[in-house]
PDB file of C-alpha atoms in Angstrom:
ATOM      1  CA  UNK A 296     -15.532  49.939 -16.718  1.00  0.00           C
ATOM      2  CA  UNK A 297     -16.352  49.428 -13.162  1.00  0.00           C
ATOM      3  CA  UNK A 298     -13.320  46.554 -12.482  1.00  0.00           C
ATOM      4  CA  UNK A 299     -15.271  43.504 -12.893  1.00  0.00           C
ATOM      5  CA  UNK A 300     -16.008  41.655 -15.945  1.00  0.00           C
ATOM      6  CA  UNK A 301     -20.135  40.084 -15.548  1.00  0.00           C
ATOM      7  CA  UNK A 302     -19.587  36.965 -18.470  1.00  0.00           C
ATOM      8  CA  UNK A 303     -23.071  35.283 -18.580  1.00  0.00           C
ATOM      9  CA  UNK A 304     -21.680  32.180 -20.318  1.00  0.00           C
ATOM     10  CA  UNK A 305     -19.116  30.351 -20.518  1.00  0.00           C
ATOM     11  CA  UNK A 306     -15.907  31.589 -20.334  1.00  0.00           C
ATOM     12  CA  UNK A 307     -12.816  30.611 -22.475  1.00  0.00           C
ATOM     13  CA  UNK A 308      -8.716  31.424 -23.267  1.00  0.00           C
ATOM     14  CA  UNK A 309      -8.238  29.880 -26.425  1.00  0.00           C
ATOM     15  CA  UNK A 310      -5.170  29.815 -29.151  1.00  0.00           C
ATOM     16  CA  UNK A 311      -6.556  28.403 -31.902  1.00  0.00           C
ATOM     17  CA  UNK A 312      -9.594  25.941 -30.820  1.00  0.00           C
ATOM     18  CA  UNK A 313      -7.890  24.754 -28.015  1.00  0.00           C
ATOM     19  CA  UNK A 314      -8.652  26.008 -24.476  1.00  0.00           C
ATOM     20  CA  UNK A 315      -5.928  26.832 -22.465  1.00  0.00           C
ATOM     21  CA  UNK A 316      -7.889  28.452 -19.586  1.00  0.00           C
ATOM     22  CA  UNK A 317     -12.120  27.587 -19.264  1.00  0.00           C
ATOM     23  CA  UNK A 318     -15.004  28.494 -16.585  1.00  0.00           C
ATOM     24  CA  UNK A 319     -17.807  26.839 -17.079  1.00  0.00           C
ATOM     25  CA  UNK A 320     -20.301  29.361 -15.904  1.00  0.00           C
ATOM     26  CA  UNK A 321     -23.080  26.450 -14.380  1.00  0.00           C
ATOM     27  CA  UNK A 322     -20.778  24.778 -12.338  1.00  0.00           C
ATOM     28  CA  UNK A 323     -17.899  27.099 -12.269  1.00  0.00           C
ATOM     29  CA  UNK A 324     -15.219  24.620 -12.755  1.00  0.00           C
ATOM     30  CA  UNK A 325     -12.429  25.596 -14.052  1.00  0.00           C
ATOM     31  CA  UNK A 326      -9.754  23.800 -16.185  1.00  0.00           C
ATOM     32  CA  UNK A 327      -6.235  25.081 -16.460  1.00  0.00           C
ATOM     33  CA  UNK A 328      -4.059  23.477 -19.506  1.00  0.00           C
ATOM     34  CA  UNK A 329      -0.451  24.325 -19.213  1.00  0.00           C
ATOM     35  CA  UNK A 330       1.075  25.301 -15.242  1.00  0.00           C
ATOM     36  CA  UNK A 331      -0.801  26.939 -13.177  1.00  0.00           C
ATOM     37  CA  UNK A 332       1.666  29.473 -10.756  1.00  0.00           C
ATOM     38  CA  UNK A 333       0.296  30.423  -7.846  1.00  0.00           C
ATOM     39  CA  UNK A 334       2.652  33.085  -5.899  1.00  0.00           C
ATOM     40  CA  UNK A 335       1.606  34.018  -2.013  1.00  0.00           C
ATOM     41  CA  UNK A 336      -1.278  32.450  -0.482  1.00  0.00           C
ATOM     42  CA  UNK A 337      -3.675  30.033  -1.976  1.00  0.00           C
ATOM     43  CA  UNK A 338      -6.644  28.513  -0.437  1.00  0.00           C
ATOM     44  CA  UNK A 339      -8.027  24.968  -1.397  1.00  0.00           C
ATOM     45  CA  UNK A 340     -11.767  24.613   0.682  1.00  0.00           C
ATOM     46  CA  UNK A 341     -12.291  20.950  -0.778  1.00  0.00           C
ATOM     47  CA  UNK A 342     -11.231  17.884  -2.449  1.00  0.00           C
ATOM     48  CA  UNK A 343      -7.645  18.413  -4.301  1.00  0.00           C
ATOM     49  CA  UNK A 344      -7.292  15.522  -7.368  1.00  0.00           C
ATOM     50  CA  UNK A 345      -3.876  14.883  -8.136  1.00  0.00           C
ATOM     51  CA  UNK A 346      -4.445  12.610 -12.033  1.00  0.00           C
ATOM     52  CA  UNK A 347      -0.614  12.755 -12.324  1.00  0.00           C
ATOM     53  CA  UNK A 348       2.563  14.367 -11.053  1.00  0.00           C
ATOM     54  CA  UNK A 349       3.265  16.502  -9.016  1.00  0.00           C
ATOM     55  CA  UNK A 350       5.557  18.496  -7.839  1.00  0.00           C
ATOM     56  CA  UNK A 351       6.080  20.324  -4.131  1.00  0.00           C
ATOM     57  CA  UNK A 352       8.791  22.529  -3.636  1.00  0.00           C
ATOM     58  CA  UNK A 353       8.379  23.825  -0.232  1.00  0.00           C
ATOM     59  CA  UNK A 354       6.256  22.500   3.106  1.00  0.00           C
ATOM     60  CA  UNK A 355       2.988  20.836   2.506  1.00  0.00           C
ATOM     61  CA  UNK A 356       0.787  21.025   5.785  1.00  0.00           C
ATOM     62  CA  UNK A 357      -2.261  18.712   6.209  1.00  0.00           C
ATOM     63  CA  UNK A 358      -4.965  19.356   9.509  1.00  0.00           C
ATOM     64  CA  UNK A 359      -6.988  16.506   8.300  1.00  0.00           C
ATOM     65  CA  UNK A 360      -6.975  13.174   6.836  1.00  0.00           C
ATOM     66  CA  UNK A 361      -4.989  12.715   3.368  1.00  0.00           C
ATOM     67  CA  UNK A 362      -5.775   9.322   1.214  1.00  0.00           C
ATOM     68  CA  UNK A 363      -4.531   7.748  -1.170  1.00  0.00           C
ATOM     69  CA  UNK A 364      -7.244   5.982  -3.671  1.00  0.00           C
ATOM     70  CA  UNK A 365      -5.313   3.036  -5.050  1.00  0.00           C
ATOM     71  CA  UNK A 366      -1.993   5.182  -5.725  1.00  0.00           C
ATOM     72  CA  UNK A 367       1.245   5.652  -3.596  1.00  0.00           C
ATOM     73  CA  UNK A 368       3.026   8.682  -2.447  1.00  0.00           C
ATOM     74  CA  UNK A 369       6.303   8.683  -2.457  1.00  0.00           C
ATOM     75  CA  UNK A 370       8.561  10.462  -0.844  1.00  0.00           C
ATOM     76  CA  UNK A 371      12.299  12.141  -0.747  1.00  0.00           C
ATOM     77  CA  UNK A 372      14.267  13.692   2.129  1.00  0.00           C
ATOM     78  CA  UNK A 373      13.563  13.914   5.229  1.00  0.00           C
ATOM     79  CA  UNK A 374       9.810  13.609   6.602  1.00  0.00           C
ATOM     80  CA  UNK A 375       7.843  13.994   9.778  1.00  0.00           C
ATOM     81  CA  UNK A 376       4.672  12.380  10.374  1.00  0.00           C
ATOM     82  CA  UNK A 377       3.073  14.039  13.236  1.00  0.00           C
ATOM     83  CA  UNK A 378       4.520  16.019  15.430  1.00  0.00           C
ATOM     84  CA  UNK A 379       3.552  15.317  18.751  1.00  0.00           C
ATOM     85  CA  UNK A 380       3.863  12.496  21.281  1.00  0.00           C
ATOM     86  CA  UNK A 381      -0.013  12.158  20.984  1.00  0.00           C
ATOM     87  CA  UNK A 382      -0.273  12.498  17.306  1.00  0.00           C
ATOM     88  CA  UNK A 383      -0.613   8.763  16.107  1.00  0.00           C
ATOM     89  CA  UNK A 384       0.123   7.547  12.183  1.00  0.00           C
ATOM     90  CA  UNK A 385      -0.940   4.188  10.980  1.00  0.00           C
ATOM     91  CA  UNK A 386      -0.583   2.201   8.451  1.00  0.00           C
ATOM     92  CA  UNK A 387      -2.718  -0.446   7.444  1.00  0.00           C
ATOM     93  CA  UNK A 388      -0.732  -3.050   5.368  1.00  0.00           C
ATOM     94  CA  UNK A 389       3.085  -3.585   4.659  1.00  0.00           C
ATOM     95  CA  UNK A 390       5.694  -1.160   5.837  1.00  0.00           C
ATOM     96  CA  UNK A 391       8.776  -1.549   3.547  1.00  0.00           C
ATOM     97  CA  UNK A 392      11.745  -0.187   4.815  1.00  0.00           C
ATOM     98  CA  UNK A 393      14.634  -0.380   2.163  1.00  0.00           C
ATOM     99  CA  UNK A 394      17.070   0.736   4.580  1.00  0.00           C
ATOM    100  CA  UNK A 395      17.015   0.838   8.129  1.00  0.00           C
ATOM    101  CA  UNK A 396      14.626   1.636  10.521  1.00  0.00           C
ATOM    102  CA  UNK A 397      15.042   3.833  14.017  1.00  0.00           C
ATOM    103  CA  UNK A 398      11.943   3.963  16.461  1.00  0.00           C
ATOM    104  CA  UNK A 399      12.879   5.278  19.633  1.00  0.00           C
ATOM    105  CA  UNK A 400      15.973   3.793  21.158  1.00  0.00           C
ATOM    106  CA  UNK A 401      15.492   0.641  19.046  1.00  0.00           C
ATOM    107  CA  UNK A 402      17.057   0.294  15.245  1.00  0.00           C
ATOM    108  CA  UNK A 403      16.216  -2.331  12.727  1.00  0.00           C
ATOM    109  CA  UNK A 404      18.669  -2.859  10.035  1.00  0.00           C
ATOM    110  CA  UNK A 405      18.718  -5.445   7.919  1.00  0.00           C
ATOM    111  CA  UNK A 406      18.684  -8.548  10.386  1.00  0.00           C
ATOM    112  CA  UNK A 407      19.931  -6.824  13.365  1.00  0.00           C
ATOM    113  CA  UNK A 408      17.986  -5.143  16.385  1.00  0.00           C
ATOM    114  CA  UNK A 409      19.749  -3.111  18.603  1.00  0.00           C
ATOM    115  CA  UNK A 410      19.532  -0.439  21.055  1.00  0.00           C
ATOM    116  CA  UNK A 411      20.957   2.942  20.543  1.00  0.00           C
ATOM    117  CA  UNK A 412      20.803   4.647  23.855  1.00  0.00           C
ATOM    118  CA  UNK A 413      23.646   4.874  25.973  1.00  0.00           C
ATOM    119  CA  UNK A 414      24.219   1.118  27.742  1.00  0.00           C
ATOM    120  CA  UNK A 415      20.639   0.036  26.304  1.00  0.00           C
ATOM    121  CA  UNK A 416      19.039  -3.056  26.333  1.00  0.00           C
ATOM    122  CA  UNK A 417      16.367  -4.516  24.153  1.00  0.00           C
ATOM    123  CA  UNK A 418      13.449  -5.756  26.031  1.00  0.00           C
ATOM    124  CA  UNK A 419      10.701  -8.617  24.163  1.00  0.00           C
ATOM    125  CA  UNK A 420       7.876  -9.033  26.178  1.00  0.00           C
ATOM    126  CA  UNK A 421       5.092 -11.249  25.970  1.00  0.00           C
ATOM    127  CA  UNK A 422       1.163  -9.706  26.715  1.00  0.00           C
ATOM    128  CA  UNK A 423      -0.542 -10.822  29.222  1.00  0.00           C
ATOM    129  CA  UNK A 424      -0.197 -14.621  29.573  1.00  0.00           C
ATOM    130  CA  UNK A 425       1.667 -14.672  26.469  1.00  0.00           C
ATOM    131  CA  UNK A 426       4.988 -16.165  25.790  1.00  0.00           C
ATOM    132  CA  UNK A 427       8.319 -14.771  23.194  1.00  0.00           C
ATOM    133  CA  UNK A 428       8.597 -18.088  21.021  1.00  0.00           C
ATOM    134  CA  UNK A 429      11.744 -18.552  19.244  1.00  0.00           C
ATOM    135  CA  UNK A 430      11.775 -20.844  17.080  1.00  0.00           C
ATOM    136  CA  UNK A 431      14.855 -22.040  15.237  1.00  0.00           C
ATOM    137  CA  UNK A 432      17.765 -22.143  16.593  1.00  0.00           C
ATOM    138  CA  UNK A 433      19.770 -19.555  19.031  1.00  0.00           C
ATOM    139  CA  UNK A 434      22.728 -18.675  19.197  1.00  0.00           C
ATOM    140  CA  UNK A 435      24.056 -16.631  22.498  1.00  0.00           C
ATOM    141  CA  UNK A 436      27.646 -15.371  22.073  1.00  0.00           C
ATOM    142  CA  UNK A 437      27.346 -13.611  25.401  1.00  0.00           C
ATOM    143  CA  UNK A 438      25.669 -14.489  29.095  1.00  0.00           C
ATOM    144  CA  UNK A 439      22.350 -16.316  29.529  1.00  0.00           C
ATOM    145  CA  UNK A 440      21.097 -15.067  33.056  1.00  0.00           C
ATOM    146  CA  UNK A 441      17.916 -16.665  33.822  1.00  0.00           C
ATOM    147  CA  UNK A 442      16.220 -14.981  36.364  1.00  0.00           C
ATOM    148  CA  UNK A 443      13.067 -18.024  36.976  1.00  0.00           C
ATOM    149  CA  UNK A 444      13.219 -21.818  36.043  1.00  0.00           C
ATOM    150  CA  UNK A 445      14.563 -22.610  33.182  1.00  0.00           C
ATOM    151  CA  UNK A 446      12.672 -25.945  31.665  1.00  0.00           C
ATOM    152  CA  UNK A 447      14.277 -28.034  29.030  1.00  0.00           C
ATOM    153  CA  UNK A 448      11.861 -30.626  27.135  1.00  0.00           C
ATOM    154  CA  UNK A 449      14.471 -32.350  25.493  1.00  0.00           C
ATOM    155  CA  UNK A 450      18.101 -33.280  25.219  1.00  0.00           C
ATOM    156  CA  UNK A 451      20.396 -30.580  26.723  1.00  0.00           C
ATOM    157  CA  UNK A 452      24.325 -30.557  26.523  1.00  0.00           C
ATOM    158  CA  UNK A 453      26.064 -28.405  28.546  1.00  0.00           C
ATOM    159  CA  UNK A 454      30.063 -27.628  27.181  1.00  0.00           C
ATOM    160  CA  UNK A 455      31.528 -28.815  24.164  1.00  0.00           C
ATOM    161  CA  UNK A 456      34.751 -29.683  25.528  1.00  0.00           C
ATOM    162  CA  UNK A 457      37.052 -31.689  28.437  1.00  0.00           C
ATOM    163  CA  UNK A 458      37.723 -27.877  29.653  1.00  0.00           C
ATOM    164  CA  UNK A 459      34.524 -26.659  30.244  1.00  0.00           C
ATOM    165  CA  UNK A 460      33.444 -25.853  33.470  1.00  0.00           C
ATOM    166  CA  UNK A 461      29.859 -26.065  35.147  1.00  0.00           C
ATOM    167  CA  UNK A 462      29.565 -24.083  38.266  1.00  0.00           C
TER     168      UNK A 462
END
């Protein structure tokens, strides 16, 4: 015995006429039933097809591009996409957020946007010749500064009572 095993054919584990373990010597694909343990280092060099569960109990690190074929991936605790300021993730359809969202100094939760930095304010800006539209109603419970003209094209009351001031 010279450590390695030479099987010309097929190779099978089987209890009964099931096969729990099979190499099929052409293509060499293998097909585990039952779990597979895999303790220290392990190396997949291609395509990894996930048909159901699965289960990861430590850090899963990805250099390339990961997709999804018609699935969804869902996630629990905390998770970083990317990891640098030029790393970029995007997503190309709906992003639900059943809670509340923080991107930079800005947090959207439920129907509220609001700064989070220290004395922050929330800046909506048009691109280029383009203008913020609001339109419904608004209500302002603090100051309105308007630092440029401010045109009205239509009725405008100003107060809502004998006490009101306009200086």
């Amino acid at each position: 015995f010279n450590n390695t095993v030479d099987v010309d054919a097929d190779f099978a584990v089987r209890n009964g006429t099931t096969d729990k373990f099979f190499v099929d010597n052409v293509t060499g694909n293998t097909n585990i039933e039952g779990t597979l343990t895999a303790d220290g280092h392990t190396e997949l060099n291609s395509t990894l097809n996930v048909d159901s569960n699965t289960t990861l109990g430590g850090t899963l690190s990805v250099s390339n591009n990961v997709t999804f074929l018609g699935a969804s991936l869902t996630v629990t605790g905390n998770t970083t996409l990317g990891n640098e300021s030029s790393d970029t993730v995007t997503i190309t359809g709906i992003l639900d957020t059943n809670g509340r969202a923080d991107i930079d100094n800005i947090r959207i939760d439920g129907n509220t946007i609001s700064a989070q930095n220290s004395d922050g304010s929330v800046d909506i800006t048009g691109n280029g010749s383009g203008h913020i539209n609001l339109n419904d109603d608004v209500d302002i419970a603090g100051s309105l500064d308007l630092a440029s003209t401010l045109n009205a094209n239509g009725n405008v009351n100003l107060g809502n009572a004998t006490s009101d001031t306009i200086s």
